[in-house]
Amino acid sequence: MPTIKTQALTHIYSQGSPFESIALENINIEISQGEFVGLIGHTGSGKSTFVQHLNGLLLPTGGRVLLDGVDLNSSKKLRHEMRFKVGLVFQYPEYQLFEDTVYKDISFGPRNMKLSKAEIDERVREAAGFVGVPEEIFEKSPLELSGGQKRRVAIAGVIAMRPSVLVLDEPTAGLDPEGCESILKNICDYHEATGATIILVSHSMEDIARYASRLIVFVDGHAVMDGSPEEIFSQADRLRTIGLDVPVATDIASRLKQLNIDVPDCCYTIPQLKNAILSLKKEGTPC
Ligand code: ADP
Ligand code: MG
């Protein structure tokens, strides 16, 4: 089960050309098996560039990415293995559906792993189940599906490789609130059922607050904050300076505090805030 570590990871696009741009600079992060990590930051802060290093899709222009202590740069074979161990769901993955049926699309990864037909079939059905793709649509063309269904098929295609690390780059972008909620719930269920590491890139504080147990904040190619949701959201002023919002529940809690209503610091989801307010009402004490 891999531990991923980046040491002084730097990535410069088009290095040495007039178009040179520093996308990541000196990133030192260690992610252990089973963690649910949220990566947050503005567009252009380096999130997508960072996650593409985790399975060797991009190679560092400086520093290293280590998998269980082994440098990904050192071995082509290891990078090949990593493509299956670290499943990367790109932003708008539905644009990468290309087979003529849903079944073939979901089975693409396992087929590349040279598994038996029976094992491929088992994995396709399991992955489809995780993300709510009904078996009745297996023989449909992905082109016939709604946007939300296409997204699910694309995620199932990565899950079918049973990655021990699942990286999702803005998996809810462009979906309606119900679609967002249901896909995030599916990811959470996958995490609980398999113990896989989840790395979720999102620009939504609300999503991250609800699901991740660790948050890493990216600003201009630097990882500037790294901690539990409590630790990160307690620094509301710093987040606002960066131009990021705290979750709505945290904002309401801090306004209540300004009114001398004694809600605790731990409120960053609506259910937590609700419990805190209800317990105040009942007992006059915080949650
Ligand atoms: P995010 O995912 O947080 O929006 P990105 O990793 O996509 O950030 O981008 C980080 C920086 O790298 C940005 O300045 C972006 O313009 C630049 N960048 C991203 N991809 C490329 C690329 N293929 N070529 C050149 N510059 C790029
Ligand atoms: Mg991105």
PDB file of C-alpha atoms and ligand atoms in Angstrom:
ATOM      1  CA  MET A   1       0.000   0.000   0.000  1.00  0.00           C
ATOM      2  CA  PRO A   2       1.820   3.113  -1.198  1.00  0.00           C
ATOM      3  CA  THR A   3       2.867   6.184   0.683  1.00  0.00           C
ATOM      4  CA  ILE A   4       3.391   9.075  -1.688  1.00  0.00           C
ATOM      5  CA  LYS A   5       6.009  11.646  -0.891  1.00  0.00           C
ATOM      6  CA  THR A   6       7.116  14.672  -2.859  1.00  0.00           C
ATOM      7  CA  GLN A   7      10.470  16.235  -2.095  1.00  0.00           C
ATOM      8  CA  ALA A   8      11.102  19.774  -3.305  1.00  0.00           C
ATOM      9  CA  LEU A   9       8.819  18.995  -6.253  1.00  0.00           C
ATOM     10  CA  THR A  10       9.046  21.699  -8.892  1.00  0.00           C
ATOM     11  CA  HIS A  11       7.474  21.815 -12.330  1.00  0.00           C
ATOM     12  CA  ILE A  12       8.302  24.403 -14.946  1.00  0.00           C
ATOM     13  CA  TYR A  13       6.383  24.201 -18.218  1.00  0.00           C
ATOM     14  CA  SER A  14       8.307  24.978 -21.421  1.00  0.00           C
ATOM     15  CA  GLN A  15      11.499  25.406 -19.448  1.00  0.00           C
ATOM     16  CA  GLY A  16      14.112  27.438 -21.264  1.00  0.00           C
ATOM     17  CA  SER A  17      11.650  28.854 -23.800  1.00  0.00           C
ATOM     18  CA  PRO A  18      10.090  32.329 -23.846  1.00  0.00           C
ATOM     19  CA  PHE A  19       6.870  30.634 -22.644  1.00  0.00           C
ATOM     20  CA  GLU A  20       8.479  29.247 -19.488  1.00  0.00           C
ATOM     21  CA  SER A  21       6.040  29.123 -16.564  1.00  0.00           C
ATOM     22  CA  ILE A  22       6.614  27.878 -13.031  1.00  0.00           C
ATOM     23  CA  ALA A  23       3.559  25.789 -12.134  1.00  0.00           C
ATOM     24  CA  LEU A  24       4.883  24.180  -8.931  1.00  0.00           C
ATOM     25  CA  GLU A  25       7.723  25.208  -6.671  1.00  0.00           C
ATOM     26  CA  ASN A  26       9.284  23.267  -3.820  1.00  0.00           C
ATOM     27  CA  ILE A  27       6.320  21.106  -2.822  1.00  0.00           C
ATOM     28  CA  ASN A  28       7.010  18.811   0.148  1.00  0.00           C
ATOM     29  CA  ILE A  29       4.041  16.630   0.944  1.00  0.00           C
ATOM     30  CA  GLU A  30       3.599  13.117   2.294  1.00  0.00           C
ATOM     31  CA  ILE A  31       0.299  11.283   1.840  1.00  0.00           C
ATOM     32  CA  SER A  32      -0.243   7.963   3.625  1.00  0.00           C
ATOM     33  CA  GLN A  33      -2.398   5.062   2.546  1.00  0.00           C
ATOM     34  CA  GLY A  34      -6.069   5.558   3.397  1.00  0.00           C
ATOM     35  CA  GLU A  35      -6.040   9.324   3.811  1.00  0.00           C
ATOM     36  CA  PHE A  36      -8.831  11.437   2.270  1.00  0.00           C
ATOM     37  CA  VAL A  37      -7.046  14.587   1.176  1.00  0.00           C
ATOM     38  CA  GLY A  38      -8.685  17.663  -0.337  1.00  0.00           C
ATOM     39  CA  LEU A  39      -6.602  19.930  -2.575  1.00  0.00           C
ATOM     40  CA  ILE A  40      -7.966  23.427  -2.874  1.00  0.00           C
ATOM     41  CA  GLY A  41      -6.846  26.597  -4.598  1.00  0.00           C
ATOM     42  CA  HIS A  42      -7.706  29.029  -7.350  1.00  0.00           C
ATOM     43  CA  THR A  43      -7.536  28.208 -11.049  1.00  0.00           C
ATOM     44  CA  GLY A  44      -3.890  28.212 -12.083  1.00  0.00           C
ATOM     45  CA  SER A  45      -2.565  27.498  -8.574  1.00  0.00           C
ATOM     46  CA  GLY A  46      -0.979  24.194  -9.686  1.00  0.00           C
ATOM     47  CA  LYS A  47      -3.458  21.541  -8.474  1.00  0.00           C
ATOM     48  CA  SER A  48      -3.771  19.672 -11.782  1.00  0.00           C
ATOM     49  CA  THR A  49      -0.039  19.843 -12.416  1.00  0.00           C
ATOM     50  CA  PHE A  50       0.582  18.434  -8.932  1.00  0.00           C
ATOM     51  CA  VAL A  51      -1.765  15.461  -9.246  1.00  0.00           C
ATOM     52  CA  GLN A  52      -0.394  14.490 -12.650  1.00  0.00           C
ATOM     53  CA  HIS A  53       2.961  13.873 -10.953  1.00  0.00           C
ATOM     54  CA  LEU A  54       1.466  11.291  -8.610  1.00  0.00           C
ATOM     55  CA  ASN A  55       1.271   8.584 -11.253  1.00  0.00           C
ATOM     56  CA  GLY A  56       4.202   9.704 -13.349  1.00  0.00           C
ATOM     57  CA  LEU A  57       2.115  11.307 -16.083  1.00  0.00           C
ATOM     58  CA  LEU A  58       4.209  14.425 -15.648  1.00  0.00           C
ATOM     59  CA  LEU A  59       7.789  14.194 -14.469  1.00  0.00           C
ATOM     60  CA  PRO A  60       9.277  16.788 -12.116  1.00  0.00           C
ATOM     61  CA  THR A  61      11.607  19.371 -13.589  1.00  0.00           C
ATOM     62  CA  GLY A  62      13.065  19.632 -10.075  1.00  0.00           C
ATOM     63  CA  GLY A  63      12.806  17.500  -6.930  1.00  0.00           C
ATOM     64  CA  ARG A  64      11.344  14.027  -6.667  1.00  0.00           C
ATOM     65  CA  VAL A  65       8.178  11.996  -6.273  1.00  0.00           C
ATOM     66  CA  LEU A  66       8.704   8.898  -4.136  1.00  0.00           C
ATOM     67  CA  LEU A  67       6.449   5.926  -3.891  1.00  0.00           C
ATOM     68  CA  ASP A  68       7.197   3.917  -0.762  1.00  0.00           C
ATOM     69  CA  GLY A  69      10.617   5.524  -0.866  1.00  0.00           C
ATOM     70  CA  VAL A  70      11.343   4.724  -4.529  1.00  0.00           C
ATOM     71  CA  ASP A  71      11.838   7.615  -6.951  1.00  0.00           C
ATOM     72  CA  LEU A  72       9.238   7.424  -9.754  1.00  0.00           C
ATOM     73  CA  ASN A  73      11.777   8.995 -12.070  1.00  0.00           C
ATOM     74  CA  SER A  74      14.174   6.090 -11.564  1.00  0.00           C
ATOM     75  CA  SER A  75      12.183   3.373 -13.280  1.00  0.00           C
ATOM     76  CA  LYS A  76       9.973   3.205 -16.335  1.00  0.00           C
ATOM     77  CA  LYS A  77       8.572  -0.093 -15.045  1.00  0.00           C
ATOM     78  CA  LEU A  78       7.530   1.541 -11.765  1.00  0.00           C
ATOM     79  CA  ARG A  79       5.840   4.370 -13.655  1.00  0.00           C
ATOM     80  CA  HIS A  80       3.937   1.794 -15.710  1.00  0.00           C
ATOM     81  CA  GLU A  81       2.765   0.054 -12.510  1.00  0.00           C
ATOM     82  CA  MET A  82       1.796   3.418 -11.044  1.00  0.00           C
ATOM     83  CA  ARG A  83      -0.679   4.051 -13.867  1.00  0.00           C
ATOM     84  CA  PHE A  84      -2.741   1.209 -12.392  1.00  0.00           C
ATOM     85  CA  LYS A  85      -2.037   1.810  -8.691  1.00  0.00           C
ATOM     86  CA  VAL A  86      -2.787   5.521  -8.827  1.00  0.00           C
ATOM     87  CA  GLY A  87      -6.033   6.050 -10.715  1.00  0.00           C
ATOM     88  CA  LEU A  88      -6.355   9.559 -12.053  1.00  0.00           C
ATOM     89  CA  VAL A  89      -9.754  10.931 -13.043  1.00  0.00           C
ATOM     90  CA  PHE A  90      -9.088  14.051 -15.103  1.00  0.00           C
ATOM     91  CA  GLN A  91     -11.230  17.140 -15.076  1.00  0.00           C
ATOM     92  CA  TYR A  92     -14.177  16.602 -17.491  1.00  0.00           C
ATOM     93  CA  PRO A  93     -13.219  12.922 -17.946  1.00  0.00           C
ATOM     94  CA  GLU A  94     -16.282  12.293 -20.118  1.00  0.00           C
ATOM     95  CA  TYR A  95     -14.399  13.824 -23.047  1.00  0.00           C
ATOM     96  CA  GLN A  96     -12.114  10.799 -22.908  1.00  0.00           C
ATOM     97  CA  LEU A  97     -14.854   8.213 -23.435  1.00  0.00           C
ATOM     98  CA  PHE A  98     -14.173   6.741 -26.837  1.00  0.00           C
ATOM     99  CA  GLU A  99     -15.439   3.139 -27.008  1.00  0.00           C
ATOM    100  CA  ASP A 100     -18.746   2.320 -28.660  1.00  0.00           C
ATOM    101  CA  THR A 101     -20.355   0.877 -25.521  1.00  0.00           C
ATOM    102  CA  VAL A 102     -20.379   1.777 -21.846  1.00  0.00           C
ATOM    103  CA  TYR A 103     -19.155  -1.739 -20.948  1.00  0.00           C
ATOM    104  CA  LYS A 104     -16.131  -1.457 -23.226  1.00  0.00           C
ATOM    105  CA  ASP A 105     -15.278   1.953 -21.848  1.00  0.00           C
ATOM    106  CA  ILE A 106     -15.366   0.812 -18.223  1.00  0.00           C
ATOM    107  CA  SER A 107     -13.366  -2.321 -19.088  1.00  0.00           C
ATOM    108  CA  PHE A 108     -10.625  -0.460 -20.960  1.00  0.00           C
ATOM    109  CA  GLY A 109      -8.275  -0.201 -17.947  1.00  0.00           C
ATOM    110  CA  PRO A 110      -8.655  -3.819 -16.745  1.00  0.00           C
ATOM    111  CA  ARG A 111      -8.184  -5.050 -20.346  1.00  0.00           C
ATOM    112  CA  ASN A 112      -4.893  -3.158 -20.443  1.00  0.00           C
ATOM    113  CA  MET A 113      -3.918  -4.904 -17.232  1.00  0.00           C
ATOM    114  CA  LYS A 114      -4.222  -8.186 -19.161  1.00  0.00           C
ATOM    115  CA  LEU A 115      -6.685  -9.724 -16.694  1.00  0.00           C
ATOM    116  CA  SER A 116      -8.890 -12.724 -17.488  1.00  0.00           C
ATOM    117  CA  LYS A 117     -12.296 -12.112 -19.061  1.00  0.00           C
ATOM    118  CA  ALA A 118     -14.038 -13.225 -15.859  1.00  0.00           C
ATOM    119  CA  GLU A 119     -11.984 -10.871 -13.717  1.00  0.00           C
ATOM    120  CA  ILE A 120     -12.559  -7.973 -16.120  1.00  0.00           C
ATOM    121  CA  ASP A 121     -16.298  -8.642 -15.974  1.00  0.00           C
ATOM    122  CA  GLU A 122     -16.272  -8.743 -12.163  1.00  0.00           C
ATOM    123  CA  ARG A 123     -14.389  -5.458 -11.983  1.00  0.00           C
ATOM    124  CA  VAL A 124     -16.633  -3.693 -14.486  1.00  0.00           C
ATOM    125  CA  ARG A 125     -19.760  -4.668 -12.541  1.00  0.00           C
ATOM    126  CA  GLU A 126     -18.198  -3.745  -9.205  1.00  0.00           C
ATOM    127  CA  ALA A 127     -16.972  -0.339 -10.466  1.00  0.00           C
ATOM    128  CA  ALA A 128     -20.328   0.415 -12.109  1.00  0.00           C
ATOM    129  CA  GLY A 129     -22.030  -0.440  -8.817  1.00  0.00           C
ATOM    130  CA  PHE A 130     -19.803   1.960  -6.869  1.00  0.00           C
ATOM    131  CA  VAL A 131     -20.757   4.940  -9.009  1.00  0.00           C
ATOM    132  CA  GLY A 132     -24.372   4.063  -9.804  1.00  0.00           C
ATOM    133  CA  VAL A 133     -24.077   3.055 -13.469  1.00  0.00           C
ATOM    134  CA  PRO A 134     -26.969   0.590 -14.025  1.00  0.00           C
ATOM    135  CA  GLU A 135     -26.125  -2.603 -15.925  1.00  0.00           C
ATOM    136  CA  GLU A 136     -29.038  -1.931 -18.312  1.00  0.00           C
ATOM    137  CA  ILE A 137     -26.986   0.774 -20.001  1.00  0.00           C
ATOM    138  CA  PHE A 138     -23.852  -1.364 -20.490  1.00  0.00           C
ATOM    139  CA  GLU A 139     -24.541  -1.872 -24.195  1.00  0.00           C
ATOM    140  CA  LYS A 140     -25.496   1.754 -24.864  1.00  0.00           C
ATOM    141  CA  SER A 141     -23.131   4.155 -26.546  1.00  0.00           C
ATOM    142  CA  PRO A 142     -21.627   6.655 -24.065  1.00  0.00           C
ATOM    143  CA  LEU A 143     -22.740   9.337 -26.521  1.00  0.00           C
ATOM    144  CA  GLU A 144     -26.382   8.576 -25.681  1.00  0.00           C
ATOM    145  CA  LEU A 145     -25.924   9.309 -21.971  1.00  0.00           C
ATOM    146  CA  SER A 146     -26.560  12.469 -19.971  1.00  0.00           C
ATOM    147  CA  GLY A 147     -23.592  14.545 -18.779  1.00  0.00           C
ATOM    148  CA  GLY A 148     -23.847  13.138 -15.251  1.00  0.00           C
ATOM    149  CA  GLN A 149     -24.021   9.543 -16.471  1.00  0.00           C
ATOM    150  CA  LYS A 150     -21.025  10.035 -18.753  1.00  0.00           C
ATOM    151  CA  ARG A 151     -19.055  11.361 -15.791  1.00  0.00           C
ATOM    152  CA  ARG A 152     -19.989   8.259 -13.770  1.00  0.00           C
ATOM    153  CA  VAL A 153     -18.909   5.933 -16.586  1.00  0.00           C
ATOM    154  CA  ALA A 154     -15.560   7.723 -16.807  1.00  0.00           C
ATOM    155  CA  ILE A 155     -15.004   7.436 -13.039  1.00  0.00           C
ATOM    156  CA  ALA A 156     -16.034   3.755 -13.127  1.00  0.00           C
ATOM    157  CA  GLY A 157     -13.382   3.173 -15.799  1.00  0.00           C
ATOM    158  CA  VAL A 158     -10.697   4.296 -13.357  1.00  0.00           C
ATOM    159  CA  ILE A 159     -12.198   2.510 -10.331  1.00  0.00           C
ATOM    160  CA  ALA A 160     -12.299  -0.726 -12.386  1.00  0.00           C
ATOM    161  CA  MET A 161      -8.498  -0.813 -12.107  1.00  0.00           C
ATOM    162  CA  ARG A 162      -8.989  -1.006  -8.310  1.00  0.00           C
ATOM    163  CA  PRO A 163      -6.435   1.729  -7.691  1.00  0.00           C
ATOM    164  CA  SER A 164      -5.065   1.966  -4.169  1.00  0.00           C
ATOM    165  CA  VAL A 165      -4.891   5.728  -4.681  1.00  0.00           C
ATOM    166  CA  LEU A 166      -7.805   7.437  -6.424  1.00  0.00           C
ATOM    167  CA  VAL A 167      -7.161  10.996  -7.568  1.00  0.00           C
ATOM    168  CA  LEU A 168     -10.102  13.048  -8.827  1.00  0.00           C
ATOM    169  CA  ASP A 169      -9.513  16.411 -10.442  1.00  0.00           C
ATOM    170  CA  GLU A 170     -12.657  18.523  -9.912  1.00  0.00           C
ATOM    171  CA  PRO A 171     -14.996  15.532 -10.323  1.00  0.00           C
ATOM    172  CA  THR A 172     -18.148  17.576  -9.768  1.00  0.00           C
ATOM    173  CA  ALA A 173     -17.343  20.501 -12.091  1.00  0.00           C
ATOM    174  CA  GLY A 174     -20.344  21.461 -14.187  1.00  0.00           C
ATOM    175  CA  LEU A 175     -22.805  19.065 -12.512  1.00  0.00           C
ATOM    176  CA  ASP A 176     -26.037  20.162 -10.827  1.00  0.00           C
ATOM    177  CA  PRO A 177     -26.083  20.140  -6.982  1.00  0.00           C
ATOM    178  CA  GLU A 178     -27.804  16.739  -6.823  1.00  0.00           C
ATOM    179  CA  GLY A 179     -25.312  15.195  -9.245  1.00  0.00           C
ATOM    180  CA  CYS A 180     -22.421  16.689  -7.227  1.00  0.00           C
ATOM    181  CA  GLU A 181     -23.727  15.355  -3.953  1.00  0.00           C
ATOM    182  CA  SER A 182     -24.336  11.889  -5.288  1.00  0.00           C
ATOM    183  CA  ILE A 183     -20.895  11.557  -6.931  1.00  0.00           C
ATOM    184  CA  LEU A 184     -19.145  12.774  -3.774  1.00  0.00           C
ATOM    185  CA  LYS A 185     -21.135  10.259  -1.746  1.00  0.00           C
ATOM    186  CA  ASN A 186     -20.060   7.492  -4.173  1.00  0.00           C
ATOM    187  CA  ILE A 187     -16.415   8.507  -3.751  1.00  0.00           C
ATOM    188  CA  CYS A 188     -16.826   8.485   0.007  1.00  0.00           C
ATOM    189  CA  ASP A 189     -18.373   4.988  -0.134  1.00  0.00           C
ATOM    190  CA  TYR A 190     -15.458   3.798  -2.295  1.00  0.00           C
ATOM    191  CA  HIS A 191     -13.056   5.161   0.306  1.00  0.00           C
ATOM    192  CA  GLU A 192     -14.834   3.411   3.156  1.00  0.00           C
ATOM    193  CA  ALA A 193     -15.274   0.119   1.321  1.00  0.00           C
ATOM    194  CA  THR A 194     -11.731  -0.225  -0.015  1.00  0.00           C
ATOM    195  CA  GLY A 195      -9.488   1.826   2.284  1.00  0.00           C
ATOM    196  CA  ALA A 196      -8.045   3.492  -0.832  1.00  0.00           C
ATOM    197  CA  THR A 197      -6.334   6.847  -0.508  1.00  0.00           C
ATOM    198  CA  ILE A 198      -8.502   9.595  -1.996  1.00  0.00           C
ATOM    199  CA  ILE A 199      -7.076  12.843  -3.329  1.00  0.00           C
ATOM    200  CA  LEU A 200      -9.914  15.160  -4.263  1.00  0.00           C
ATOM    201  CA  VAL A 201      -9.208  18.395  -6.108  1.00  0.00           C
ATOM    202  CA  SER A 202     -11.982  20.917  -5.696  1.00  0.00           C
ATOM    203  CA  HIS A 203     -12.592  24.625  -5.708  1.00  0.00           C
ATOM    204  CA  SER A 204     -15.593  24.109  -3.414  1.00  0.00           C
ATOM    205  CA  MET A 205     -14.860  24.567   0.268  1.00  0.00           C
ATOM    206  CA  GLU A 206     -18.249  23.032   1.053  1.00  0.00           C
ATOM    207  CA  ASP A 207     -17.405  19.728  -0.668  1.00  0.00           C
ATOM    208  CA  ILE A 208     -13.944  19.525   0.786  1.00  0.00           C
ATOM    209  CA  ALA A 209     -15.161  20.396   4.276  1.00  0.00           C
ATOM    210  CA  ARG A 210     -17.665  17.580   4.250  1.00  0.00           C
ATOM    211  CA  TYR A 211     -15.495  14.780   2.978  1.00  0.00           C
ATOM    212  CA  ALA A 212     -11.762  15.340   3.427  1.00  0.00           C
ATOM    213  CA  SER A 213      -9.937  14.747   6.693  1.00  0.00           C
ATOM    214  CA  ARG A 214      -6.920  16.734   5.517  1.00  0.00           C
ATOM    215  CA  LEU A 215      -6.758  19.855   3.367  1.00  0.00           C
ATOM    216  CA  ILE A 216      -3.876  21.231   1.354  1.00  0.00           C
ATOM    217  CA  VAL A 217      -4.193  24.779   0.044  1.00  0.00           C
ATOM    218  CA  PHE A 218      -2.341  25.737  -3.143  1.00  0.00           C
ATOM    219  CA  VAL A 219      -1.452  29.314  -4.027  1.00  0.00           C
ATOM    220  CA  ASP A 220       0.626  30.205  -7.092  1.00  0.00           C
ATOM    221  CA  GLY A 221       2.379  26.853  -7.271  1.00  0.00           C
ATOM    222  CA  HIS A 222       3.062  26.605  -3.525  1.00  0.00           C
ATOM    223  CA  ALA A 223       1.365  24.428  -0.908  1.00  0.00           C
ATOM    224  CA  VAL A 224       0.791  27.129   1.698  1.00  0.00           C
ATOM    225  CA  MET A 225      -1.459  25.377   4.211  1.00  0.00           C
ATOM    226  CA  ASP A 226      -1.732  21.703   5.157  1.00  0.00           C
ATOM    227  CA  GLY A 227      -3.838  20.396   8.036  1.00  0.00           C
ATOM    228  CA  SER A 228      -7.154  19.071   9.287  1.00  0.00           C
ATOM    229  CA  PRO A 229     -10.324  20.980   8.312  1.00  0.00           C
ATOM    230  CA  GLU A 230     -10.432  22.366  11.871  1.00  0.00           C
ATOM    231  CA  GLU A 231      -6.880  23.685  11.590  1.00  0.00           C
ATOM    232  CA  ILE A 232      -7.431  25.203   8.156  1.00  0.00           C
ATOM    233  CA  PHE A 233     -10.866  26.719   8.757  1.00  0.00           C
ATOM    234  CA  SER A 234      -9.812  28.232  12.075  1.00  0.00           C
ATOM    235  CA  GLN A 235      -7.544  30.489   9.973  1.00  0.00           C
ATOM    236  CA  ALA A 236     -10.436  32.220   8.237  1.00  0.00           C
ATOM    237  CA  ASP A 237      -8.596  35.540   7.897  1.00  0.00           C
ATOM    238  CA  ARG A 238      -5.636  33.896   6.196  1.00  0.00           C
ATOM    239  CA  LEU A 239      -7.952  32.061   3.819  1.00  0.00           C
ATOM    240  CA  ARG A 240      -9.724  35.307   2.969  1.00  0.00           C
ATOM    241  CA  THR A 241      -6.373  36.982   2.280  1.00  0.00           C
ATOM    242  CA  ILE A 242      -5.673  34.176  -0.197  1.00  0.00           C
ATOM    243  CA  GLY A 243      -9.099  34.892  -1.679  1.00  0.00           C
ATOM    244  CA  LEU A 244     -10.713  31.632  -0.575  1.00  0.00           C
ATOM    245  CA  ASP A 245     -13.955  31.421   1.327  1.00  0.00           C
ATOM    246  CA  VAL A 246     -14.500  29.483   4.504  1.00  0.00           C
ATOM    247  CA  PRO A 247     -17.484  27.124   4.358  1.00  0.00           C
ATOM    248  CA  VAL A 248     -20.873  28.801   4.898  1.00  0.00           C
ATOM    249  CA  ALA A 249     -21.322  27.024   8.262  1.00  0.00           C
ATOM    250  CA  THR A 250     -17.964  28.360   9.525  1.00  0.00           C
ATOM    251  CA  ASP A 251     -18.896  31.853   8.397  1.00  0.00           C
ATOM    252  CA  ILE A 252     -22.259  31.712  10.183  1.00  0.00           C
ATOM    253  CA  ALA A 253     -20.581  30.308  13.324  1.00  0.00           C
ATOM    254  CA  SER A 254     -18.078  33.169  13.415  1.00  0.00           C
ATOM    255  CA  ARG A 255     -20.882  35.744  12.962  1.00  0.00           C
ATOM    256  CA  LEU A 256     -22.798  34.125  15.836  1.00  0.00           C
ATOM    257  CA  LYS A 257     -19.673  34.428  17.959  1.00  0.00           C
ATOM    258  CA  GLN A 258     -19.481  38.117  17.173  1.00  0.00           C
ATOM    259  CA  LEU A 259     -23.001  38.314  18.640  1.00  0.00           C
ATOM    260  CA  ASN A 260     -21.642  36.619  21.785  1.00  0.00           C
ATOM    261  CA  ILE A 261     -23.432  33.367  21.008  1.00  0.00           C
ATOM    262  CA  ASP A 262     -21.022  30.710  22.141  1.00  0.00           C
ATOM    263  CA  VAL A 263     -20.830  28.218  19.253  1.00  0.00           C
ATOM    264  CA  PRO A 264     -17.725  26.007  19.109  1.00  0.00           C
ATOM    265  CA  ASP A 265     -14.855  26.369  16.614  1.00  0.00           C
ATOM    266  CA  CYS A 266     -15.496  22.959  15.067  1.00  0.00           C
ATOM    267  CA  CYS A 267     -18.403  23.975  12.834  1.00  0.00           C
ATOM    268  CA  TYR A 268     -17.617  23.673   9.163  1.00  0.00           C
ATOM    269  CA  THR A 269     -20.538  21.644   7.863  1.00  0.00           C
ATOM    270  CA  ILE A 270     -24.236  22.479   8.060  1.00  0.00           C
ATOM    271  CA  PRO A 271     -25.067  19.364  10.194  1.00  0.00           C
ATOM    272  CA  GLN A 272     -22.325  20.323  12.690  1.00  0.00           C
ATOM    273  CA  LEU A 273     -23.666  23.869  12.912  1.00  0.00           C
ATOM    274  CA  LYS A 274     -27.213  22.601  13.298  1.00  0.00           C
ATOM    275  CA  ASN A 275     -26.168  20.304  16.166  1.00  0.00           C
ATOM    276  CA  ALA A 276     -24.235  23.122  17.806  1.00  0.00           C
ATOM    277  CA  ILE A 277     -27.235  25.465  17.670  1.00  0.00           C
ATOM    278  CA  LEU A 278     -29.652  22.776  18.859  1.00  0.00           C
ATOM    279  CA  SER A 279     -27.458  21.876  21.818  1.00  0.00           C
ATOM    280  CA  LEU A 280     -27.172  25.560  22.719  1.00  0.00           C
ATOM    281  CA  LYS A 281     -30.923  25.782  22.708  1.00  0.00           C
ATOM    282  CA  LYS A 282     -31.409  22.641  24.787  1.00  0.00           C
ATOM    283  CA  GLU A 283     -28.624  22.878  27.325  1.00  0.00           C
ATOM    284  CA  GLY A 284     -27.141  26.293  26.915  1.00  0.00           C
ATOM    285  CA  THR A 285     -23.840  24.540  26.082  1.00  0.00           C
ATOM    286  CA  PRO A 286     -22.001  24.150  22.783  1.00  0.00           C
ATOM    287  CA  CYS A 287     -21.560  20.852  20.833  1.00  0.00           C
TER     288      CYS A 287
HETATM  289  P1  ADP B   1      -4.996  24.407 -11.479  1.00  0.00           P
HETATM  290  O1  ADP B   1      -5.281  22.967 -11.751  1.00  0.00           O
HETATM  291  O2  ADP B   1      -4.865  24.745 -10.026  1.00  0.00           O
HETATM  292  O3  ADP B   1      -5.983  25.305 -12.172  1.00  0.00           O
HETATM  293  P2  ADP B   1      -2.732  24.066 -13.283  1.00  0.00           P
HETATM  294  O4  ADP B   1      -1.858  23.014 -12.713  1.00  0.00           O
HETATM  295  O5  ADP B   1      -3.618  23.684 -14.408  1.00  0.00           O
HETATM  296  O6  ADP B   1      -3.554  24.751 -12.106  1.00  0.00           O
HETATM  297  O7  ADP B   1      -1.838  25.266 -13.793  1.00  0.00           O
HETATM  298  C1  ADP B   1      -0.756  25.806 -13.029  1.00  0.00           C
HETATM  299  C2  ADP B   1       0.000  26.809 -13.916  1.00  0.00           C
HETATM  300  O8  ADP B   1       0.631  26.129 -14.986  1.00  0.00           O
HETATM  301  C3  ADP B   1      -0.885  27.865 -14.553  1.00  0.00           C
HETATM  302  O9  ADP B   1      -0.170  29.070 -14.599  1.00  0.00           O
HETATM  303  C4  ADP B   1      -1.134  27.329 -15.943  1.00  0.00           C
HETATM  304  O10 ADP B   1      -1.357  28.370 -16.857  1.00  0.00           O
HETATM  305  C5  ADP B   1       0.180  26.612 -16.238  1.00  0.00           C
HETATM  306  N1  ADP B   1      -0.013  25.456 -17.128  1.00  0.00           N
HETATM  307  C6  ADP B   1      -0.833  24.403 -16.908  1.00  0.00           C
HETATM  308  N2  ADP B   1      -0.736  23.485 -17.894  1.00  0.00           N
HETATM  309  C7  ADP B   1       0.190  24.000 -18.775  1.00  0.00           C
HETATM  310  C8  ADP B   1       0.740  23.520 -19.985  1.00  0.00           C
HETATM  311  N3  ADP B   1       0.384  22.355 -20.509  1.00  0.00           N
HETATM  312  N4  ADP B   1       1.668  24.313 -20.598  1.00  0.00           N
HETATM  313  C9  ADP B   1       2.047  25.502 -20.068  1.00  0.00           C
HETATM  314  N5  ADP B   1       1.578  25.994 -18.910  1.00  0.00           N
HETATM  315  C10 ADP B   1       0.660  25.269 -18.268  1.00  0.00           C
HETATM  316 MG    MG B   2      -6.957  22.138 -12.719  1.00  0.00          MG
END
